[in-house]
Amino acid sequence: MSNPRILILGAPGAGKGTQSRRLVEEFGVEHVTTGDALRANKGMDISHLDLEYDTPGEYMDAGELVPDEVVNEIVKTALEEADGFVLDGYPRNESQTEYLDSITDLDVVLYLDVDDDELVRRLTGRRVCEDCGATFHVDFDPPEEEGVCDECGGDLYQREDDTEETARERINVYEENTAPVVEYFRDEGVLEEIDGEQTPDEVWADVKAAVEANAN
Ligand code: ADP
Ligand code: ADP
Ligand code: ZN
């Protein structure tokens, strides 16, 4: 029996990263996240593609999508190497959805549903561990000691794109480009819709049940 192939959808701040960490622990899958992969390659030279900007970081700091050519390649390599995965942050538009369909089969498609105002509160209060990537929130999930990771003792930082202005821009980009991706999977009849405004533990109970029902 192989590990499940899970896709997790939701707007920026919906809780995808938080739930993905639990999926990794529970089901032994790999966390494939385009956001983290791109942050690790913010300065990569993509000038040969002759697009608007010459590095992924410039798109990210503006809250815009990094070009498909760059992201598709990252995902293809990561999925080929993974024995079961939770894919987080991809696909974000129709063309990425078609590409994903051509390279893999999914067992479960989860969708975390969260309201816009709640998304902004979550994004602007988010803090991330620079060593292990664990995510906290200054009000909703504060670490025991301010600025220090509970899991590994690393320093917590605020992402450059988690300002209110860029958060709102990312939510707009999401509505325009990524909401149709959710519709696509809903029309296919495979979308597991989860109320993402519950507590993290309650969301996790629903996420775990949906994966167990679909992956066998
Ligand atoms: P969040 O978890 O808050 O949704 P991410 O870490 O997933 O944010 O993404 C941060 C930024 O990385 C995005 O605003 C975008 O610029 C870029 N990015 C991530 N995934 C993709 C993708 N699939 N396609 C294009 N750009 C992406
Ligand atoms: P995404 O990966 O979808 O952008 P994250 O998992 O990074 O979202 O969560 C965004 C912020 O919201 C983080 O600060 C996280 O601690 C917090 N958060 C996650 N899930 C919940 C929840 N169910 N209720 C309240 N805050 C949450
Ligand atoms: Zn840490």
PDB file of C-alpha atoms and ligand atoms in Angstrom:
ATOM      1  CA  MET A   1       0.000   0.000   0.000  1.00  0.00           C
ATOM      2  CA  SER A   2       1.473   3.369  -0.956  1.00  0.00           C
ATOM      3  CA  ASN A   3       1.078   6.648   0.884  1.00  0.00           C
ATOM      4  CA  PRO A   4      -1.806   8.941  -0.113  1.00  0.00           C
ATOM      5  CA  ARG A   5      -1.487  11.686  -2.723  1.00  0.00           C
ATOM      6  CA  ILE A   6      -3.260  14.669  -1.207  1.00  0.00           C
ATOM      7  CA  LEU A   7      -4.004  18.107  -2.626  1.00  0.00           C
ATOM      8  CA  ILE A   8      -4.868  20.869  -0.131  1.00  0.00           C
ATOM      9  CA  LEU A   9      -6.601  23.981  -1.496  1.00  0.00           C
ATOM     10  CA  GLY A  10      -7.515  27.239   0.219  1.00  0.00           C
ATOM     11  CA  ALA A  11      -6.802  30.960   0.128  1.00  0.00           C
ATOM     12  CA  PRO A  12      -3.602  32.452   1.574  1.00  0.00           C
ATOM     13  CA  GLY A  13      -3.891  32.105   5.352  1.00  0.00           C
ATOM     14  CA  ALA A  14      -6.582  29.405   5.270  1.00  0.00           C
ATOM     15  CA  GLY A  15      -4.403  27.031   7.300  1.00  0.00           C
ATOM     16  CA  LYS A  16      -2.927  24.816   4.561  1.00  0.00           C
ATOM     17  CA  GLY A  17       0.594  24.821   6.000  1.00  0.00           C
ATOM     18  CA  THR A  18      -0.661  24.181   9.539  1.00  0.00           C
ATOM     19  CA  GLN A  19      -2.723  21.173   8.463  1.00  0.00           C
ATOM     20  CA  SER A  20      -0.053  19.905   6.060  1.00  0.00           C
ATOM     21  CA  ARG A  21       2.419  19.497   8.933  1.00  0.00           C
ATOM     22  CA  ARG A  22      -0.074  17.239  10.688  1.00  0.00           C
ATOM     23  CA  LEU A  23      -0.681  15.241   7.484  1.00  0.00           C
ATOM     24  CA  VAL A  24       3.066  14.670   7.196  1.00  0.00           C
ATOM     25  CA  GLU A  25       3.194  13.257  10.729  1.00  0.00           C
ATOM     26  CA  GLU A  26       0.043  11.159  10.481  1.00  0.00           C
ATOM     27  CA  PHE A  27       0.354   9.696   6.986  1.00  0.00           C
ATOM     28  CA  GLY A  28       4.111   9.791   6.313  1.00  0.00           C
ATOM     29  CA  VAL A  29       3.680  11.908   3.200  1.00  0.00           C
ATOM     30  CA  GLU A  30       6.024  14.578   1.928  1.00  0.00           C
ATOM     31  CA  HIS A  31       5.035  18.251   2.173  1.00  0.00           C
ATOM     32  CA  VAL A  32       5.414  19.715  -1.315  1.00  0.00           C
ATOM     33  CA  THR A  33       4.876  23.450  -1.062  1.00  0.00           C
ATOM     34  CA  THR A  34       5.619  25.813  -3.913  1.00  0.00           C
ATOM     35  CA  GLY A  35       5.687  28.824  -1.556  1.00  0.00           C
ATOM     36  CA  ASP A  36       8.574  27.390   0.514  1.00  0.00           C
ATOM     37  CA  ALA A  37      10.375  26.124  -2.598  1.00  0.00           C
ATOM     38  CA  LEU A  38      10.151  29.567  -4.193  1.00  0.00           C
ATOM     39  CA  ARG A  39      11.210  31.373  -0.991  1.00  0.00           C
ATOM     40  CA  ALA A  40      14.334  29.196  -0.992  1.00  0.00           C
ATOM     41  CA  ASN A  41      14.958  30.301  -4.606  1.00  0.00           C
ATOM     42  CA  LYS A  42      13.861  33.935  -4.476  1.00  0.00           C
ATOM     43  CA  GLY A  43      16.980  35.147  -6.247  1.00  0.00           C
ATOM     44  CA  MET A  44      17.058  32.472  -8.991  1.00  0.00           C
ATOM     45  CA  ASP A  45      17.910  33.980 -12.368  1.00  0.00           C
ATOM     46  CA  ILE A  46      14.936  33.521 -14.715  1.00  0.00           C
ATOM     47  CA  SER A  47      15.900  36.353 -17.074  1.00  0.00           C
ATOM     48  CA  HIS A  48      16.240  33.857 -19.969  1.00  0.00           C
ATOM     49  CA  LEU A  49      12.425  33.466 -19.906  1.00  0.00           C
ATOM     50  CA  ASP A  50      12.158  37.138 -20.827  1.00  0.00           C
ATOM     51  CA  LEU A  51       9.172  37.877 -18.575  1.00  0.00           C
ATOM     52  CA  GLU A  52       8.116  40.830 -16.418  1.00  0.00           C
ATOM     53  CA  TYR A  53      10.739  40.255 -13.690  1.00  0.00           C
ATOM     54  CA  ASP A  54      14.090  38.451 -13.602  1.00  0.00           C
ATOM     55  CA  THR A  55      13.662  36.597 -10.254  1.00  0.00           C
ATOM     56  CA  PRO A  56      10.796  34.783  -8.430  1.00  0.00           C
ATOM     57  CA  GLY A  57      11.273  37.091  -5.432  1.00  0.00           C
ATOM     58  CA  GLU A  58      10.117  40.156  -7.325  1.00  0.00           C
ATOM     59  CA  TYR A  59       6.773  38.514  -8.142  1.00  0.00           C
ATOM     60  CA  MET A  60       6.405  37.291  -4.565  1.00  0.00           C
ATOM     61  CA  ASP A  61       7.069  40.659  -2.946  1.00  0.00           C
ATOM     62  CA  ALA A  62       4.393  42.160  -5.198  1.00  0.00           C
ATOM     63  CA  GLY A  63       1.927  39.407  -4.244  1.00  0.00           C
ATOM     64  CA  GLU A  64       1.723  38.256  -7.877  1.00  0.00           C
ATOM     65  CA  LEU A  65       1.971  34.706  -9.196  1.00  0.00           C
ATOM     66  CA  VAL A  66       5.386  33.434 -10.263  1.00  0.00           C
ATOM     67  CA  PRO A  67       5.244  32.310 -13.928  1.00  0.00           C
ATOM     68  CA  ASP A  68       3.913  28.799 -14.634  1.00  0.00           C
ATOM     69  CA  GLU A  69       7.114  27.621 -16.375  1.00  0.00           C
ATOM     70  CA  VAL A  70       9.066  28.105 -13.159  1.00  0.00           C
ATOM     71  CA  VAL A  71       6.512  26.592 -10.793  1.00  0.00           C
ATOM     72  CA  ASN A  72       5.516  23.605 -12.957  1.00  0.00           C
ATOM     73  CA  GLU A  73       9.105  22.430 -13.107  1.00  0.00           C
ATOM     74  CA  ILE A  74       9.506  22.609  -9.320  1.00  0.00           C
ATOM     75  CA  VAL A  75       6.331  20.580  -8.780  1.00  0.00           C
ATOM     76  CA  LYS A  76       7.162  17.934 -11.382  1.00  0.00           C
ATOM     77  CA  THR A  77      10.540  17.193  -9.809  1.00  0.00           C
ATOM     78  CA  ALA A  78       9.159  17.165  -6.257  1.00  0.00           C
ATOM     79  CA  LEU A  79       6.260  14.826  -7.050  1.00  0.00           C
ATOM     80  CA  GLU A  80       8.477  12.393  -8.935  1.00  0.00           C
ATOM     81  CA  GLU A  81      10.669  12.049  -5.867  1.00  0.00           C
ATOM     82  CA  ALA A  82       7.862  11.689  -3.291  1.00  0.00           C
ATOM     83  CA  ASP A  83       6.239   8.495  -1.964  1.00  0.00           C
ATOM     84  CA  GLY A  84       2.907  10.096  -1.127  1.00  0.00           C
ATOM     85  CA  PHE A  85       2.568  13.832  -0.763  1.00  0.00           C
ATOM     86  CA  VAL A  86       0.487  16.742   0.412  1.00  0.00           C
ATOM     87  CA  LEU A  87       0.660  19.372  -2.292  1.00  0.00           C
ATOM     88  CA  ASP A  88       0.179  22.885  -0.877  1.00  0.00           C
ATOM     89  CA  GLY A  89       0.087  26.179  -2.818  1.00  0.00           C
ATOM     90  CA  TYR A  90      -0.311  24.615  -6.255  1.00  0.00           C
ATOM     91  CA  PRO A  91      -2.187  24.634  -8.637  1.00  0.00           C
ATOM     92  CA  ARG A  92      -3.101  28.321  -8.546  1.00  0.00           C
ATOM     93  CA  ASN A  93      -4.617  28.773 -12.008  1.00  0.00           C
ATOM     94  CA  GLU A  94      -6.190  26.759 -14.824  1.00  0.00           C
ATOM     95  CA  SER A  95      -3.012  26.062 -16.728  1.00  0.00           C
ATOM     96  CA  GLN A  96      -1.264  24.710 -13.600  1.00  0.00           C
ATOM     97  CA  THR A  97      -4.344  22.541 -12.975  1.00  0.00           C
ATOM     98  CA  GLU A  98      -4.069  21.012 -16.441  1.00  0.00           C
ATOM     99  CA  TYR A  99      -0.360  20.458 -15.982  1.00  0.00           C
ATOM    100  CA  LEU A 100      -0.876  18.742 -12.625  1.00  0.00           C
ATOM    101  CA  ASP A 101      -3.519  16.510 -14.183  1.00  0.00           C
ATOM    102  CA  SER A 102      -1.007  15.414 -16.811  1.00  0.00           C
ATOM    103  CA  ILE A 103       1.708  14.398 -14.318  1.00  0.00           C
ATOM    104  CA  THR A 104      -0.113  12.676 -11.418  1.00  0.00           C
ATOM    105  CA  ASP A 105      -3.284  11.102 -10.008  1.00  0.00           C
ATOM    106  CA  LEU A 106      -4.690  12.418  -6.745  1.00  0.00           C
ATOM    107  CA  ASP A 107      -6.398  10.394  -4.010  1.00  0.00           C
ATOM    108  CA  VAL A 108      -7.907  13.296  -2.050  1.00  0.00           C
ATOM    109  CA  VAL A 109      -8.654  16.983  -2.731  1.00  0.00           C
ATOM    110  CA  LEU A 110      -9.228  19.032   0.430  1.00  0.00           C
ATOM    111  CA  TYR A 111     -10.561  22.588   0.491  1.00  0.00           C
ATOM    112  CA  LEU A 112     -10.273  24.788   3.595  1.00  0.00           C
ATOM    113  CA  ASP A 113     -13.000  27.412   3.478  1.00  0.00           C
ATOM    114  CA  VAL A 114     -12.243  30.688   5.346  1.00  0.00           C
ATOM    115  CA  ASP A 115     -13.715  34.192   5.103  1.00  0.00           C
ATOM    116  CA  ASP A 116     -11.632  37.134   3.729  1.00  0.00           C
ATOM    117  CA  ASP A 117     -11.491  39.204   6.930  1.00  0.00           C
ATOM    118  CA  GLU A 118     -10.349  36.177   8.907  1.00  0.00           C
ATOM    119  CA  LEU A 119      -7.670  35.501   6.258  1.00  0.00           C
ATOM    120  CA  VAL A 120      -6.211  38.988   6.687  1.00  0.00           C
ATOM    121  CA  ARG A 121      -6.148  38.597  10.498  1.00  0.00           C
ATOM    122  CA  ARG A 122      -4.372  35.280  10.151  1.00  0.00           C
ATOM    123  CA  LEU A 123      -1.802  36.489   7.610  1.00  0.00           C
ATOM    124  CA  THR A 124      -0.841  39.708   9.388  1.00  0.00           C
ATOM    125  CA  GLY A 125      -0.363  37.876  12.719  1.00  0.00           C
ATOM    126  CA  ARG A 126       1.525  34.910  11.266  1.00  0.00           C
ATOM    127  CA  ARG A 127       5.047  34.117  12.527  1.00  0.00           C
ATOM    128  CA  VAL A 128       7.241  31.409  10.997  1.00  0.00           C
ATOM    129  CA  CYS A 129      10.261  29.557  12.402  1.00  0.00           C
ATOM    130  CA  GLU A 130      13.356  30.265  10.344  1.00  0.00           C
ATOM    131  CA  ASP A 131      14.835  26.854  11.207  1.00  0.00           C
ATOM    132  CA  CYS A 132      11.988  24.308  10.966  1.00  0.00           C
ATOM    133  CA  GLY A 133       9.195  26.231   9.214  1.00  0.00           C
ATOM    134  CA  ALA A 134       6.639  25.749  12.023  1.00  0.00           C
ATOM    135  CA  THR A 135       3.894  28.382  11.937  1.00  0.00           C
ATOM    136  CA  PHE A 136       2.473  30.373  14.851  1.00  0.00           C
ATOM    137  CA  HIS A 137       0.090  33.283  15.275  1.00  0.00           C
ATOM    138  CA  VAL A 138       0.571  36.167  17.698  1.00  0.00           C
ATOM    139  CA  ASP A 139      -3.046  35.882  18.955  1.00  0.00           C
ATOM    140  CA  PHE A 140      -4.522  32.570  17.727  1.00  0.00           C
ATOM    141  CA  ASP A 141      -1.555  30.292  18.337  1.00  0.00           C
ATOM    142  CA  PRO A 142       1.184  32.140  20.258  1.00  0.00           C
ATOM    143  CA  PRO A 143       4.453  30.377  21.054  1.00  0.00           C
ATOM    144  CA  GLU A 144       5.229  29.864  24.745  1.00  0.00           C
ATOM    145  CA  GLU A 145       8.029  32.411  24.581  1.00  0.00           C
ATOM    146  CA  GLU A 146       7.599  35.403  22.264  1.00  0.00           C
ATOM    147  CA  GLY A 147       9.666  35.142  19.099  1.00  0.00           C
ATOM    148  CA  VAL A 148      10.912  31.592  19.855  1.00  0.00           C
ATOM    149  CA  CYS A 149       9.777  28.357  18.164  1.00  0.00           C
ATOM    150  CA  ASP A 150       8.119  25.819  20.521  1.00  0.00           C
ATOM    151  CA  GLU A 151       9.288  22.922  18.376  1.00  0.00           C
ATOM    152  CA  CYS A 152      12.990  23.664  17.921  1.00  0.00           C
ATOM    153  CA  GLY A 153      13.909  26.902  19.741  1.00  0.00           C
ATOM    154  CA  GLY A 154      14.588  28.718  16.447  1.00  0.00           C
ATOM    155  CA  ASP A 155      13.848  32.411  15.886  1.00  0.00           C
ATOM    156  CA  LEU A 156      10.425  33.381  14.554  1.00  0.00           C
ATOM    157  CA  TYR A 157      10.099  35.948  11.768  1.00  0.00           C
ATOM    158  CA  GLN A 158       7.335  37.701   9.873  1.00  0.00           C
ATOM    159  CA  ARG A 159       7.220  37.021   6.126  1.00  0.00           C
ATOM    160  CA  GLU A 160       7.806  40.070   3.915  1.00  0.00           C
ATOM    161  CA  ASP A 161       4.504  39.466   2.104  1.00  0.00           C
ATOM    162  CA  ASP A 162       2.441  39.193   5.307  1.00  0.00           C
ATOM    163  CA  THR A 163       1.752  42.924   5.498  1.00  0.00           C
ATOM    164  CA  GLU A 164      -1.905  43.961   5.304  1.00  0.00           C
ATOM    165  CA  GLU A 165      -1.455  45.491   1.833  1.00  0.00           C
ATOM    166  CA  THR A 166       0.252  42.487   0.237  1.00  0.00           C
ATOM    167  CA  ALA A 167      -2.062  40.078   2.070  1.00  0.00           C
ATOM    168  CA  ARG A 168      -5.088  41.782   0.492  1.00  0.00           C
ATOM    169  CA  GLU A 169      -3.411  41.746  -2.924  1.00  0.00           C
ATOM    170  CA  ARG A 170      -2.715  38.004  -2.590  1.00  0.00           C
ATOM    171  CA  ILE A 171      -6.338  37.379  -1.642  1.00  0.00           C
ATOM    172  CA  ASN A 172      -7.428  39.314  -4.772  1.00  0.00           C
ATOM    173  CA  VAL A 173      -5.055  37.272  -6.932  1.00  0.00           C
ATOM    174  CA  TYR A 174      -6.484  34.156  -5.292  1.00  0.00           C
ATOM    175  CA  GLU A 175     -10.107  35.161  -6.024  1.00  0.00           C
ATOM    176  CA  GLU A 176      -9.278  35.866  -9.635  1.00  0.00           C
ATOM    177  CA  ASN A 177      -6.963  32.970 -10.499  1.00  0.00           C
ATOM    178  CA  THR A 178      -7.373  30.217  -7.945  1.00  0.00           C
ATOM    179  CA  ALA A 179     -11.066  30.259  -7.019  1.00  0.00           C
ATOM    180  CA  PRO A 180     -11.784  28.675 -10.466  1.00  0.00           C
ATOM    181  CA  VAL A 181      -9.430  25.821  -9.542  1.00  0.00           C
ATOM    182  CA  VAL A 182     -11.645  25.066  -6.535  1.00  0.00           C
ATOM    183  CA  GLU A 183     -14.708  25.149  -8.833  1.00  0.00           C
ATOM    184  CA  TYR A 184     -13.009  22.734 -11.221  1.00  0.00           C
ATOM    185  CA  PHE A 185     -12.523  20.094  -8.516  1.00  0.00           C
ATOM    186  CA  ARG A 186     -16.004  20.763  -7.109  1.00  0.00           C
ATOM    187  CA  ASP A 187     -17.493  20.102 -10.566  1.00  0.00           C
ATOM    188  CA  GLU A 188     -15.476  16.890 -10.774  1.00  0.00           C
ATOM    189  CA  GLY A 189     -17.228  15.816  -7.566  1.00  0.00           C
ATOM    190  CA  VAL A 190     -13.996  15.129  -5.688  1.00  0.00           C
ATOM    191  CA  LEU A 191     -13.790  18.204  -3.436  1.00  0.00           C
ATOM    192  CA  GLU A 192     -13.781  17.576   0.327  1.00  0.00           C
ATOM    193  CA  GLU A 193     -15.031  20.898   1.696  1.00  0.00           C
ATOM    194  CA  ILE A 194     -13.914  21.675   5.217  1.00  0.00           C
ATOM    195  CA  ASP A 195     -14.925  24.552   7.485  1.00  0.00           C
ATOM    196  CA  GLY A 196     -11.521  26.179   7.978  1.00  0.00           C
ATOM    197  CA  GLU A 197     -12.778  28.678  10.557  1.00  0.00           C
ATOM    198  CA  GLN A 198     -12.943  26.062  13.292  1.00  0.00           C
ATOM    199  CA  THR A 199     -10.066  25.656  15.752  1.00  0.00           C
ATOM    200  CA  PRO A 200      -6.939  23.975  14.355  1.00  0.00           C
ATOM    201  CA  ASP A 201      -7.825  20.737  16.202  1.00  0.00           C
ATOM    202  CA  GLU A 202     -11.365  20.731  14.838  1.00  0.00           C
ATOM    203  CA  VAL A 203     -10.134  21.385  11.302  1.00  0.00           C
ATOM    204  CA  TRP A 204      -7.636  18.559  11.738  1.00  0.00           C
ATOM    205  CA  ALA A 205     -10.369  16.104  12.790  1.00  0.00           C
ATOM    206  CA  ASP A 206     -12.226  16.835   9.532  1.00  0.00           C
ATOM    207  CA  VAL A 207      -9.051  16.722   7.426  1.00  0.00           C
ATOM    208  CA  LYS A 208      -7.967  13.376   8.873  1.00  0.00           C
ATOM    209  CA  ALA A 209     -11.424  11.847   8.400  1.00  0.00           C
ATOM    210  CA  ALA A 210     -11.561  13.005   4.764  1.00  0.00           C
ATOM    211  CA  VAL A 211      -8.156  11.493   3.976  1.00  0.00           C
ATOM    212  CA  GLU A 212      -9.003   8.213   5.709  1.00  0.00           C
ATOM    213  CA  ALA A 213     -12.267   7.980   3.762  1.00  0.00           C
ATOM    214  CA  ASN A 214     -10.566   8.491   0.384  1.00  0.00           C
ATOM    215  CA  ALA A 215      -7.136   6.906   0.620  1.00  0.00           C
ATOM    216  CA  ASN A 216      -7.029   3.136   0.958  1.00  0.00           C
TER     217      ASN A 216
HETATM  218  P1  ADP B   1       0.348  31.348   1.317  1.00  0.00           P
HETATM  219  O1  ADP B   1       0.773  30.081   2.030  1.00  0.00           O
HETATM  220  O2  ADP B   1       0.172  32.490   2.244  1.00  0.00           O
HETATM  221  O3  ADP B   1      -0.773  31.136   0.378  1.00  0.00           O
HETATM  222  P2  ADP B   1       2.596  30.817  -0.330  1.00  0.00           P
HETATM  223  O4  ADP B   1       3.741  30.618   0.592  1.00  0.00           O
HETATM  224  O5  ADP B   1       1.883  29.612  -0.836  1.00  0.00           O
HETATM  225  O6  ADP B   1       1.578  31.779   0.399  1.00  0.00           O
HETATM  226  O7  ADP B   1       3.046  31.650  -1.600  1.00  0.00           O
HETATM  227  C1  ADP B   1       3.829  32.825  -1.494  1.00  0.00           C
HETATM  228  C2  ADP B   1       4.045  33.412  -2.882  1.00  0.00           C
HETATM  229  O8  ADP B   1       4.776  32.470  -3.700  1.00  0.00           O
HETATM  230  C3  ADP B   1       2.776  33.706  -3.674  1.00  0.00           C
HETATM  231  O9  ADP B   1       2.231  34.966  -3.342  1.00  0.00           O
HETATM  232  C4  ADP B   1       3.305  33.643  -5.121  1.00  0.00           C
HETATM  233  O10 ADP B   1       4.027  34.830  -5.463  1.00  0.00           O
HETATM  234  C5  ADP B   1       4.313  32.509  -5.057  1.00  0.00           C
HETATM  235  N1  ADP B   1       3.711  31.200  -5.391  1.00  0.00           N
HETATM  236  C6  ADP B   1       3.536  30.141  -4.558  1.00  0.00           C
HETATM  237  N2  ADP B   1       2.953  29.108  -5.193  1.00  0.00           N
HETATM  238  C7  ADP B   1       2.744  29.511  -6.479  1.00  0.00           C
HETATM  239  C8  ADP B   1       2.163  28.922  -7.647  1.00  0.00           C
HETATM  240  N3  ADP B   1       1.638  27.673  -7.621  1.00  0.00           N
HETATM  241  N4  ADP B   1       2.126  29.646  -8.777  1.00  0.00           N
HETATM  242  C9  ADP B   1       2.634  30.888  -8.842  1.00  0.00           C
HETATM  243  N5  ADP B   1       3.185  31.514  -7.788  1.00  0.00           N
HETATM  244  C10 ADP B   1       3.248  30.853  -6.614  1.00  0.00           C
HETATM  245  P1  ADP B   2      -1.622  28.929   4.641  1.00  0.00           P
HETATM  246  O1  ADP B   2      -0.520  27.895   4.540  1.00  0.00           O
HETATM  247  O2  ADP B   2      -2.925  28.426   4.080  1.00  0.00           O
HETATM  248  O3  ADP B   2      -1.250  30.270   4.099  1.00  0.00           O
HETATM  249  P2  ADP B   2      -1.046  28.837   7.537  1.00  0.00           P
HETATM  250  O4  ADP B   2      -1.185  27.398   7.906  1.00  0.00           O
HETATM  251  O5  ADP B   2       0.317  29.383   7.419  1.00  0.00           O
HETATM  252  O6  ADP B   2      -1.924  29.150   6.200  1.00  0.00           O
HETATM  253  O7  ADP B   2      -1.887  29.681   8.620  1.00  0.00           O
HETATM  254  C1  ADP B   2      -1.963  31.107   8.543  1.00  0.00           C
HETATM  255  C2  ADP B   2      -1.971  31.697   9.961  1.00  0.00           C
HETATM  256  O8  ADP B   2      -3.191  31.347  10.624  1.00  0.00           O
HETATM  257  C3  ADP B   2      -0.853  31.179  10.867  1.00  0.00           C
HETATM  258  O9  ADP B   2      -0.426  32.231  11.684  1.00  0.00           O
HETATM  259  C4  ADP B   2      -1.523  30.063  11.689  1.00  0.00           C
HETATM  260  O10 ADP B   2      -0.922  29.936  12.969  1.00  0.00           O
HETATM  261  C5  ADP B   2      -2.953  30.566  11.804  1.00  0.00           C
HETATM  262  N1  ADP B   2      -3.957  29.478  11.783  1.00  0.00           N
HETATM  263  C6  ADP B   2      -3.918  28.306  11.089  1.00  0.00           C
HETATM  264  N2  ADP B   2      -5.026  27.581  11.301  1.00  0.00           N
HETATM  265  C7  ADP B   2      -5.812  28.315  12.136  1.00  0.00           C
HETATM  266  C8  ADP B   2      -7.100  28.092  12.722  1.00  0.00           C
HETATM  267  N3  ADP B   2      -7.819  26.980  12.471  1.00  0.00           N
HETATM  268  N4  ADP B   2      -7.595  29.070  13.531  1.00  0.00           N
HETATM  269  C9  ADP B   2      -6.879  30.202  13.784  1.00  0.00           C
HETATM  270  N5  ADP B   2      -5.659  30.469  13.255  1.00  0.00           N
HETATM  271  C10 ADP B   2      -5.130  29.522  12.455  1.00  0.00           C
HETATM  272 ZN    ZN B   3      11.292  25.713  14.703  1.00  0.00          ZN
END
